[in-house]
CSV table of C-alpha atoms in Angstrom, one decimal:
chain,number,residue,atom,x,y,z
A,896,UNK,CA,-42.3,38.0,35.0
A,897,UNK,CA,-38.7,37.7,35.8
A,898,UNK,CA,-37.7,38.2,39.7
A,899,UNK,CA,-34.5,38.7,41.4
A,900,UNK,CA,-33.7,39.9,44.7
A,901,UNK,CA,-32.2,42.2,43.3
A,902,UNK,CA,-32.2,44.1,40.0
A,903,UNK,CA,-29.7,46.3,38.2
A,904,UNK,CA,-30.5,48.3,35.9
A,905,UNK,CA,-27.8,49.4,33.2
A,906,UNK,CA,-24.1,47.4,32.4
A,907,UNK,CA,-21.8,50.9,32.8
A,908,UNK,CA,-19.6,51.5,35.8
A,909,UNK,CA,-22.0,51.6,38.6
A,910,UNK,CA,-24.2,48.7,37.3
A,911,UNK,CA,-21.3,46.0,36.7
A,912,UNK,CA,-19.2,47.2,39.8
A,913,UNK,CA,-22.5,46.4,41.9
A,914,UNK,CA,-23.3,43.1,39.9
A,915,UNK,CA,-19.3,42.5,40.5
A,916,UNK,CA,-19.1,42.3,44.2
A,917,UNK,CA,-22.9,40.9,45.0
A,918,UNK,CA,-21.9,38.0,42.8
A,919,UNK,CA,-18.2,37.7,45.0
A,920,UNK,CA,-18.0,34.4,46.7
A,921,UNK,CA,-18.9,33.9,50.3
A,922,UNK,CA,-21.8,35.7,50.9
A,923,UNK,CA,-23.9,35.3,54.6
A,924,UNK,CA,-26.9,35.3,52.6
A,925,UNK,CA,-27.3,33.9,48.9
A,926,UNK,CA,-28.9,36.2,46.6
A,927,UNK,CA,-29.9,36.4,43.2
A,928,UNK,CA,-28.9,38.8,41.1
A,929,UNK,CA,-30.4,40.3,37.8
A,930,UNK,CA,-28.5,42.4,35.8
A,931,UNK,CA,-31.2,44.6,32.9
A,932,UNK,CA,-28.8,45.8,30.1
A,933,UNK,CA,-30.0,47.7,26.9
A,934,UNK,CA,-29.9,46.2,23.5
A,935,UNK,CA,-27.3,46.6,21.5
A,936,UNK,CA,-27.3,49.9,19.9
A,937,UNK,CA,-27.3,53.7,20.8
A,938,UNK,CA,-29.1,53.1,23.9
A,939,UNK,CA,-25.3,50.9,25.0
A,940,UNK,CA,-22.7,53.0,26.0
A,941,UNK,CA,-19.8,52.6,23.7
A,942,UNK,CA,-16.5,51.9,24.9
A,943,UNK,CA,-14.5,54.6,27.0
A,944,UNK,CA,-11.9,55.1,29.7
A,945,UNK,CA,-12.2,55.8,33.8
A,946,UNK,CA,-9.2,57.1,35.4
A,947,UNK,CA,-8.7,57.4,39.0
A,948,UNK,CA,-5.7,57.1,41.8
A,949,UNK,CA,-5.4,54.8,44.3
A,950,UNK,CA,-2.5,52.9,45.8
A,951,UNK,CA,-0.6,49.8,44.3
A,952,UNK,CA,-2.2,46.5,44.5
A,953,UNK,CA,-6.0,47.4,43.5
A,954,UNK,CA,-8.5,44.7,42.8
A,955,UNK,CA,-8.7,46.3,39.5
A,956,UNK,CA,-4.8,46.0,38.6
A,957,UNK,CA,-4.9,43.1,36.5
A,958,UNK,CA,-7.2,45.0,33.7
A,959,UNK,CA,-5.6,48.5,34.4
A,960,UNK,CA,-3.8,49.8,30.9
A,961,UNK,CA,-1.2,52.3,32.2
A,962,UNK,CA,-0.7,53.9,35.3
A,963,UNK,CA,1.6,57.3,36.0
A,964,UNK,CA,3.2,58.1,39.5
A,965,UNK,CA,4.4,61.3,38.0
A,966,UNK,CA,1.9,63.8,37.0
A,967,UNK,CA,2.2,67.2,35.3
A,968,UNK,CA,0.1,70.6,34.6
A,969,UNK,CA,1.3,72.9,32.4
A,970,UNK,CA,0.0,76.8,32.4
A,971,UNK,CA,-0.7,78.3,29.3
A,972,UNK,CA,2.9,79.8,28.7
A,973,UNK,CA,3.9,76.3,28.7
A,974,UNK,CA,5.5,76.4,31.9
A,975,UNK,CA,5.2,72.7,34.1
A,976,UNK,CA,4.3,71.7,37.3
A,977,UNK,CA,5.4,68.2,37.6
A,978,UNK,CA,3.8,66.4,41.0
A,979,UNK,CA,4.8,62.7,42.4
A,980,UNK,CA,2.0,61.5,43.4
A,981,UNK,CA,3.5,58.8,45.9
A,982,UNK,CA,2.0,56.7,47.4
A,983,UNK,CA,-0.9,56.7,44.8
A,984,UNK,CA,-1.2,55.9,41.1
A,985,UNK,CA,-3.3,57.7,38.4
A,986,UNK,CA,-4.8,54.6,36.8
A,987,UNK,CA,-6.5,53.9,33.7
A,988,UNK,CA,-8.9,51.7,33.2
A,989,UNK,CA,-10.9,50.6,29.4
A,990,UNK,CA,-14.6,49.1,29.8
A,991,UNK,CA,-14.0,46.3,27.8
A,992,UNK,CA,-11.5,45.0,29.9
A,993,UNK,CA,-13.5,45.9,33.3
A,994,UNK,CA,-16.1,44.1,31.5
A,995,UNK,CA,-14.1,41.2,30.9
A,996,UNK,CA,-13.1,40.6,34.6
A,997,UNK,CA,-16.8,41.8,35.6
A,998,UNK,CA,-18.0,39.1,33.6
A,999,UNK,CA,-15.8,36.1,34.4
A,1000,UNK,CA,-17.0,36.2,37.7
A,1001,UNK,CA,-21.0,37.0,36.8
A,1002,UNK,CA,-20.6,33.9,34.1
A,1003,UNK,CA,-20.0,31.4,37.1
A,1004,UNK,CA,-22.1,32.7,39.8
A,1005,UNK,CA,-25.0,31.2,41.1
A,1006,UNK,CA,-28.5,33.2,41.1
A,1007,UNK,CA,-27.1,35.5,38.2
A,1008,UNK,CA,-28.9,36.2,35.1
A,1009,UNK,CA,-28.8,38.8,32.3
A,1010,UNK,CA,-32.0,40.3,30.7
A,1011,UNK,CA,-31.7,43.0,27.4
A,1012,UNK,CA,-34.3,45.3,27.2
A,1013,UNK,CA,-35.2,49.0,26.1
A,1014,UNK,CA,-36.4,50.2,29.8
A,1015,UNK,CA,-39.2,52.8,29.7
A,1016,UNK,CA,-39.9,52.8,33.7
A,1017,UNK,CA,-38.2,52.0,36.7
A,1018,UNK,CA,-40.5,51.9,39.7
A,1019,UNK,CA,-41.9,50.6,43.0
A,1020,UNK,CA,-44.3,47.8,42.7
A,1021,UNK,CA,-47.6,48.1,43.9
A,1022,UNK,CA,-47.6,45.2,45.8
A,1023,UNK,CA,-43.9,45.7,47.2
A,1024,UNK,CA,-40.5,46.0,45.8
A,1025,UNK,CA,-39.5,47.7,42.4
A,1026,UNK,CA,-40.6,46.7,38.9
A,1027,UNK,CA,-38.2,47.7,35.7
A,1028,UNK,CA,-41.1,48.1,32.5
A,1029,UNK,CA,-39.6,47.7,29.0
A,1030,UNK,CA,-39.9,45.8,25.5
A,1031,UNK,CA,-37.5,43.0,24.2
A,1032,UNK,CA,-36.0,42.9,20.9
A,1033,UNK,CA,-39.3,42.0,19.4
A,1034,UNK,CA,-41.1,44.9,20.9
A,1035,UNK,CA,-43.0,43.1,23.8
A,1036,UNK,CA,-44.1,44.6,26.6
A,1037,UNK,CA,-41.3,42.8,30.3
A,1038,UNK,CA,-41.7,43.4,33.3
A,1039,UNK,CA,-38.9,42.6,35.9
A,1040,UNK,CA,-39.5,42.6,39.8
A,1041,UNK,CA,-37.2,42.5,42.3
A,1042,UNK,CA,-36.9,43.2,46.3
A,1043,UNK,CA,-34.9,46.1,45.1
A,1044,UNK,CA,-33.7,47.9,42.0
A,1045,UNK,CA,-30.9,49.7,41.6
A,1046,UNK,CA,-31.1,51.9,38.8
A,1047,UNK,CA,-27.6,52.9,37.0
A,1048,UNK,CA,-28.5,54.7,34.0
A,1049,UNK,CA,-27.3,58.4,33.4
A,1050,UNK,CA,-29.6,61.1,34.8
A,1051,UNK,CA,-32.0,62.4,32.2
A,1052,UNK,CA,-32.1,65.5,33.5
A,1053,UNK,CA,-30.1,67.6,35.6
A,1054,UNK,CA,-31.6,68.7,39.4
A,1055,UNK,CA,-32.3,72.0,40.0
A,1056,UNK,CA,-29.2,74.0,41.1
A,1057,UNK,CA,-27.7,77.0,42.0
A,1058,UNK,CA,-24.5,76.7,39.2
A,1059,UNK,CA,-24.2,74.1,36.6
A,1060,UNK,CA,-21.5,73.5,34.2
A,1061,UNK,CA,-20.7,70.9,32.1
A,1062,UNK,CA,-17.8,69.1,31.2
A,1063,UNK,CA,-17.8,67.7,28.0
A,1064,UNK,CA,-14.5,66.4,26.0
A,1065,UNK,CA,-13.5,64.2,22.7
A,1066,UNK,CA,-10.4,61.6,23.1
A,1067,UNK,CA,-8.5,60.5,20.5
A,1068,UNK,CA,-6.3,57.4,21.1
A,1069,UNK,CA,-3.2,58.4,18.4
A,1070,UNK,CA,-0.1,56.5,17.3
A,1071,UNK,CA,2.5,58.6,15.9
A,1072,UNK,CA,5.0,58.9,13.4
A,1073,UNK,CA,8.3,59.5,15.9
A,1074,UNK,CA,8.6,59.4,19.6
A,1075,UNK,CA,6.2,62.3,21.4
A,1076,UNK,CA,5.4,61.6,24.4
A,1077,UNK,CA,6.7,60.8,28.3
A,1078,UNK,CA,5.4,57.5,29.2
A,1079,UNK,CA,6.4,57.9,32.7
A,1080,UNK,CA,4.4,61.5,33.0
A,1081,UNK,CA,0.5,62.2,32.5
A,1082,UNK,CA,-0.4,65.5,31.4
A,1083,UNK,CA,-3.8,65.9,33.7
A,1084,UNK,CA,-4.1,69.5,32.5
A,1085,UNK,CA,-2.8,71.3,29.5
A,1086,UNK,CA,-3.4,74.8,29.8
A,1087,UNK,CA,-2.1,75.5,25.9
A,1088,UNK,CA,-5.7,75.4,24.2
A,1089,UNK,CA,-7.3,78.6,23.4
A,1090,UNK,CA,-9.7,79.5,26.3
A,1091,UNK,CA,-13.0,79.8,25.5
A,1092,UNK,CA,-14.9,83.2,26.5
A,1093,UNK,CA,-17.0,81.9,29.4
A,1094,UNK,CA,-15.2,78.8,31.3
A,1095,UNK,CA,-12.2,77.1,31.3
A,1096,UNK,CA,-10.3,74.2,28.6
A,1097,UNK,CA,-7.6,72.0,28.2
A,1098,UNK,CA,-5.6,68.9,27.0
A,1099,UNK,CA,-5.3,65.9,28.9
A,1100,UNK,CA,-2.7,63.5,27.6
A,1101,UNK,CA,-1.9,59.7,28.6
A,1102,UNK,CA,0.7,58.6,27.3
A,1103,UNK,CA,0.6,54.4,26.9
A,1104,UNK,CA,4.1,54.8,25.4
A,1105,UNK,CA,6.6,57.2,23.8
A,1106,UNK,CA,4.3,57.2,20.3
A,1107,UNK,CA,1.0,56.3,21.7
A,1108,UNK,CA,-1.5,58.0,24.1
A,1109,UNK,CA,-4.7,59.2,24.5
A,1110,UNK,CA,-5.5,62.6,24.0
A,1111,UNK,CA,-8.3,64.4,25.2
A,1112,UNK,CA,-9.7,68.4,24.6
A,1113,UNK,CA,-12.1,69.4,27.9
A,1114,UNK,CA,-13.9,72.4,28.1
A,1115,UNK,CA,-16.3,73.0,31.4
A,1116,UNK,CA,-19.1,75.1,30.1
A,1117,UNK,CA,-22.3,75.5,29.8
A,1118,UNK,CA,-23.2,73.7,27.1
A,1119,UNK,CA,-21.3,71.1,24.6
A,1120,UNK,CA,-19.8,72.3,21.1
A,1121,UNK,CA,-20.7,71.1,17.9
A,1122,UNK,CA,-18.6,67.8,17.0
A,1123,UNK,CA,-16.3,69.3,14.7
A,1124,UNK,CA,-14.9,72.1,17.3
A,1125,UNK,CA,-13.4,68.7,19.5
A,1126,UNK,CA,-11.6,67.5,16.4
A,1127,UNK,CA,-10.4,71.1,15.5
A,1128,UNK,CA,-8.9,71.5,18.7
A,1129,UNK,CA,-7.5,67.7,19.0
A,1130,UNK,CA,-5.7,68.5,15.8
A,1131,UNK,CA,-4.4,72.2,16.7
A,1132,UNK,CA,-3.0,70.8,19.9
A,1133,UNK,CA,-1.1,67.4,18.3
A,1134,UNK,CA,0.4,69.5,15.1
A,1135,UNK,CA,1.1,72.7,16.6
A,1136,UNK,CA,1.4,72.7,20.3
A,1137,UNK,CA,2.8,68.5,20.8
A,1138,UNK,CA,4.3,68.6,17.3
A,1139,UNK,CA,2.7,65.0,16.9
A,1140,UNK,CA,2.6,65.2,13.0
A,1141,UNK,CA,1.6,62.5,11.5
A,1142,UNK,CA,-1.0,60.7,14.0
A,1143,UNK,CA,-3.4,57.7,13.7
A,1144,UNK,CA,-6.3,57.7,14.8
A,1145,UNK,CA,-7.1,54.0,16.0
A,1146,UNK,CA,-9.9,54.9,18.7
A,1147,UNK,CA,-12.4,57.9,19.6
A,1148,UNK,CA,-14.3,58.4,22.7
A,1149,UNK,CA,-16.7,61.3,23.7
A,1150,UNK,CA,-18.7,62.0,27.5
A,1151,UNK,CA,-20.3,65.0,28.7
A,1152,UNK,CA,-20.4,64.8,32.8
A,1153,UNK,CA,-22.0,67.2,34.9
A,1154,UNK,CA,-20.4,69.4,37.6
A,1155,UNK,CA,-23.5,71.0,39.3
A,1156,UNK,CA,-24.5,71.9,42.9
A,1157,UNK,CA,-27.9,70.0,42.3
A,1158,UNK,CA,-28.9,67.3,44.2
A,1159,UNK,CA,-28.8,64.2,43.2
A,1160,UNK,CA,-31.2,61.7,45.1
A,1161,UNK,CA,-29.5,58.2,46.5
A,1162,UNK,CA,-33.3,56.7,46.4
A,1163,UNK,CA,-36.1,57.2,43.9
A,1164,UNK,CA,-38.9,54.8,46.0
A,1165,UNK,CA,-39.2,52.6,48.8
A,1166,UNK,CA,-37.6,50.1,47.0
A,1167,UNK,CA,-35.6,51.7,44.5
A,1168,UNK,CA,-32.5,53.2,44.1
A,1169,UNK,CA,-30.0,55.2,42.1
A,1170,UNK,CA,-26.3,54.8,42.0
A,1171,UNK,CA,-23.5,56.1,39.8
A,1172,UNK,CA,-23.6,59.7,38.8
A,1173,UNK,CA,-27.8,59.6,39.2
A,1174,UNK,CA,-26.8,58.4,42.6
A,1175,UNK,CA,-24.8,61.5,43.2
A,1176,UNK,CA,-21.2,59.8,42.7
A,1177,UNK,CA,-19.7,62.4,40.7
A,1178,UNK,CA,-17.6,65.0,42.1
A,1179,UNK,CA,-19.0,68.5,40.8
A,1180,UNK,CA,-15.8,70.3,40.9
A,1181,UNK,CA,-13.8,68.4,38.5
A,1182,UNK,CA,-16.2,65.2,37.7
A,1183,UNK,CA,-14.3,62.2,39.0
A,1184,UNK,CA,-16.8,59.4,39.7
A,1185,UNK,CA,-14.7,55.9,39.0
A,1186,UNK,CA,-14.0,55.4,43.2
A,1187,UNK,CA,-17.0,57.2,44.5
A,1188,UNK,CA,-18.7,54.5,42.6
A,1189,UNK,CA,-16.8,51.9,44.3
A,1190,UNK,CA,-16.9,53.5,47.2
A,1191,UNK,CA,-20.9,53.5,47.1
A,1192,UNK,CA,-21.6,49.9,45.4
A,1193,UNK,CA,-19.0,48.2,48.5
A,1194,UNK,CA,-21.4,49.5,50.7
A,1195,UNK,CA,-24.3,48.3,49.4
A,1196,UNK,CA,-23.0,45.3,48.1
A,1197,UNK,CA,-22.2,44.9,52.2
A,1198,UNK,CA,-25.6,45.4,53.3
A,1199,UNK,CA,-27.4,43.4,51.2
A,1200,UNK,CA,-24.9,40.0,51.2
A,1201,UNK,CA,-24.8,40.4,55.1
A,1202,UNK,CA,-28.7,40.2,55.1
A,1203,UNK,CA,-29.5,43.8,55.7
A,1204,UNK,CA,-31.6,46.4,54.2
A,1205,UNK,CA,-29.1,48.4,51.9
A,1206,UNK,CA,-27.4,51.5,52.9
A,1207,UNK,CA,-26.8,54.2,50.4
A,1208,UNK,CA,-24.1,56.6,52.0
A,1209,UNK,CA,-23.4,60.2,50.8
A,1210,UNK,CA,-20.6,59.8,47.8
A,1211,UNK,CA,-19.3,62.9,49.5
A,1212,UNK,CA,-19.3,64.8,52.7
A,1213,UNK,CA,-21.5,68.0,53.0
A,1214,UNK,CA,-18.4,70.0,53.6
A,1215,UNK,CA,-16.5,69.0,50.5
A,1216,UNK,CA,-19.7,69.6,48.3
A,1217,UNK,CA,-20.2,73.6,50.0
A,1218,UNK,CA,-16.2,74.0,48.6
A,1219,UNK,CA,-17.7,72.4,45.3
A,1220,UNK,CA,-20.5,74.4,45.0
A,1221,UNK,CA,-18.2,77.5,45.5
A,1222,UNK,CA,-15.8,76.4,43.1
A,1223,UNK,CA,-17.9,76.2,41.1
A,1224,UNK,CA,-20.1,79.4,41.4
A,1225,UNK,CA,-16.5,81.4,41.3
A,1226,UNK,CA,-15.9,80.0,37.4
A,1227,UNK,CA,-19.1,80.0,36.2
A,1228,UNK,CA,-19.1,84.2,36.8
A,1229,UNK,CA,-15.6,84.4,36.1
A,1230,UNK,CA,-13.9,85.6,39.3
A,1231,UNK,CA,-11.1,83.3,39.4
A,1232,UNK,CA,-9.7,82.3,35.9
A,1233,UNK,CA,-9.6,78.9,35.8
A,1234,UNK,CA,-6.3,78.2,33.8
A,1235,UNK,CA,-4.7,80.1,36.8
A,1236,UNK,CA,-7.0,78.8,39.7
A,1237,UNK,CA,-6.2,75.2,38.8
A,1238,UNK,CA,-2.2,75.4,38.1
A,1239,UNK,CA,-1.7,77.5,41.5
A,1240,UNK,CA,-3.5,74.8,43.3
A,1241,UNK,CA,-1.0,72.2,41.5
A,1242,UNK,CA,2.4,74.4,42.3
A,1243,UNK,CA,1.2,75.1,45.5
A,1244,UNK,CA,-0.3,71.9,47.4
A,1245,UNK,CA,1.9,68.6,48.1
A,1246,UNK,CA,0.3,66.4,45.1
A,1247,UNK,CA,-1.1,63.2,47.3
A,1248,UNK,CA,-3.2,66.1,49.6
A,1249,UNK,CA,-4.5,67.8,46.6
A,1250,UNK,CA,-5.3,64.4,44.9
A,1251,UNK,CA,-7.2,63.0,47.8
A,1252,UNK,CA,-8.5,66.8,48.3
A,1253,UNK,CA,-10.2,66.1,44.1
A,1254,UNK,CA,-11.3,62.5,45.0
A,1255,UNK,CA,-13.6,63.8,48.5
A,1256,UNK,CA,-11.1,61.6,50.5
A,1257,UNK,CA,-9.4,64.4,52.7
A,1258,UNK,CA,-9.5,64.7,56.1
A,1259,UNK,CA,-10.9,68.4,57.2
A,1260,UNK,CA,-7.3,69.7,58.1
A,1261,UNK,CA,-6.4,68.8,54.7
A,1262,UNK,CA,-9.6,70.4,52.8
A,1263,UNK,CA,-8.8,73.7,55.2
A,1264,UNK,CA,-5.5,73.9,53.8
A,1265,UNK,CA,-6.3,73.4,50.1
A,1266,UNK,CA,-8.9,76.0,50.5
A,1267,UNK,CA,-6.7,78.4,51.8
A,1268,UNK,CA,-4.5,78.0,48.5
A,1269,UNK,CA,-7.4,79.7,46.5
A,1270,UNK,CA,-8.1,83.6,45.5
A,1271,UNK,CA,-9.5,84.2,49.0
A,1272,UNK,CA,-11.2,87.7,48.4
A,1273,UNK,CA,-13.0,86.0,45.2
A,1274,UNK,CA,-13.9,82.6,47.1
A,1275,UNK,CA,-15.0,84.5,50.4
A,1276,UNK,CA,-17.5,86.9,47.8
A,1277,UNK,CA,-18.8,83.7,46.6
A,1278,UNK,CA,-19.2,82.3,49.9
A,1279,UNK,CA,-21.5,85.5,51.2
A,1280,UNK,CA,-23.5,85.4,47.7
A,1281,UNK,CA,-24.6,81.9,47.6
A,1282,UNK,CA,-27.0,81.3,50.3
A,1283,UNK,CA,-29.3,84.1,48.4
A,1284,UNK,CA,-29.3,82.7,45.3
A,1285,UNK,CA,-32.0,80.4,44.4
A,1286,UNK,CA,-32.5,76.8,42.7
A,1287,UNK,CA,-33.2,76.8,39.5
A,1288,UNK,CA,-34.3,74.1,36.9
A,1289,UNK,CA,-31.5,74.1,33.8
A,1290,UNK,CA,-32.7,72.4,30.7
A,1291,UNK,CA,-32.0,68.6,29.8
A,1292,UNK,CA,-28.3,68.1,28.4
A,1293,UNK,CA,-27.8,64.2,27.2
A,1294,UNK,CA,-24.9,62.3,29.7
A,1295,UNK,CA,-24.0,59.7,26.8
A,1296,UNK,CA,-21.2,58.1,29.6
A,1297,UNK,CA,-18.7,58.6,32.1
A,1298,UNK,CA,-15.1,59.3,31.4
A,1299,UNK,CA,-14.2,57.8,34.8
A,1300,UNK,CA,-14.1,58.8,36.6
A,1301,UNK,CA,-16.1,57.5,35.1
């Protein structure tokens, strides 16, 4: 029965960002380390993106693919907002080359090991500490202890809550025929997609160079569309609204991330936690989760190399999670379009306040001033209506991976 102090379960952001900085040299107190990953297969995330903004000189810098000072949102009669976003970056990040440098450091630490197996239970152990139960690649029954688990997967189900959307995209990394695109300027939202009847969409486009980006439809809804509705729209938008014909399509990525007032507990046992969005790092109101993530795993990574019992603090403040959770009740009925909600927040805040307003990092003055940049009558409606309105269990919707935000 293998044992580790302490025992990761799942290889995606959460679970390799821990892994990365409990394995960093110079800790007070050695630990071991073992990191549960599943078997190659459908059960393994494939590869995808995180994007996030921080300042210049990130530990993640070396890896990072592109990065975009100057941001744009365009409404949907094409107009632009173009933001600088100084002093932060919008950064993008692949997972094979987080995984890379995540592993280059795992690969030489002492007390690290790596276990693959299909995990059916994640658990406190009877006799203290948590126990991951699974089978190998031949089927056979494991069973890995450890002081504490830390359990990364995505949530099976969603918590009960008073409004939950989802936002589900497809990304298509394309190479085209003639120069398209601004490599100097991210599109974060492109208002140009036909809206759907309940909820919002739009384009998201990154560029890596003038003929080369990544280009993402994003609808938040209630549920996903059928595959072929993504590629429909990908296509509509290149040909017809970027005038991107021809286009290659080297690369494909798909997530579904939920933006819900539910809660989502930081501890499922005495000895076992969750972190990553089942850990409640993802922002409901627009689904970023790359830096709460690091935010979260630094501070337990903290803890438990200083010796101390670990310390799971709240992604995000309770005040910034009631503006969510009105946000978010105000699209789901439809009292503030969303195309309009979103650009007038863009034209009308100073873009490193609005950015660090979407990340959870704003100081209360700051979040008091964004908020008064919304429809006020609709918002202050939502704000009477919400303490009445219950909890309510939504059905199961599958959360194949993170776009960071991830």
């Amino acid at each position: 029965m293998p044992y580790a102090d302490v025992v990761i379960v799942g290889a995606g952001a959460a679970g390799l960002s821990l892994a990365y900085r409990l394995c960093a040299p110079g800790a007070r107190v050695p630990l071991s380390v073992l990191l549960v990953d599943a078997p190659p297969g459908p059960l393994r995330p494939p590869p995808r993106t995180w994007c996030f903004w921080e300042p210049p000189g990130g530990e993640f810098d070396a890896v990072v693919s592109a990065s975009w000072q100057r941001l744009r949102v365009r409404a949907a009669d094409g107009s632009a907002t173009v933001a600088v976003a100084s002093p932060l970056r919008y950064k993008m990040l692949r997972s094979d080359a987080f995984t890379a440098l995540v592993d280059r450091r795992l690969d030489s630490a002492e007390g690290f090991g790596r276990v693959e197996l299909t995990v059916r239970a994640v658990r406190d152990a009877a006799g203290g500490g948590g126990e991951v139960v699974g089978e190998d690649a031949r089927g056979r029954r494991t069973v890995v202890t450890g002081r504490y688990v830390f359990d990364s997967r995505p949530p099976g189900r969603m918590p009960a809550a008073r409004t939950t959307l989802l936002q589900h995209f497809t990304g298509w990394f394309v190479r085209t025929g003639r120069p398209v695109f601004e490599p100097d300027t991210a599109d974060l939202m492109d208002f140009r997609t036909p809206q759907p009847r309940h909820g919002l969409s739009f384009a998201y486009v990154l560029p890596l160079d003038a003929r080369s980006a990544l280009v993402e439809y994003t609808e938040f809804s209630r549920t996903p569309l059928e595959p072929g509705a993504y590629a429909r729209a990908l296509d509509h938008h290149l040909r017809e609204v970027l005038g991107a014909s021809p286009y290659r399509v080297s690369a494909t990525e798909h997530g579904v991330i939920p933006m819900t007032d539910g809660r989502f507990p930081s501890r499922a046992g005495r000895s076992v936690f969750r972190v990553g969005t089942a850990g409640g790092a993802t922002r409901p109101s627009t689904g970023y989760t790359f830096s709460a993530v690091q935010r979260q795993t630094r501070s337990l990574a903290a803890a438990l190399r200083a010796g101390e019992p670990p310390r799971t603090p709240p992604a995000y403040r309770a005040r910034s999670l009631a503006m969510d959770a009105v946000m978010l009740r105000a699209l789901d009925t439809g009292r503030v379009n969303g195309a309009a909600f979103f650009t007038g927040l863009f034209r009308s805040v100073p873009p490193a306040r609005l950015l660090r307003f979407l990340d959870g990092s704003a100081p209360l003055g700051e979040e008091l001033l964004v908020g008064l940049r919304t429809p006020v009558v609709p918002m202050l409606r939502t704000v009477a209506e919400l303490p009445f309105r219950a909890r309510r269990s939504v059905p199961a919707h599958p959360v194949p991976h993170l776009h960071d935000e991830e």
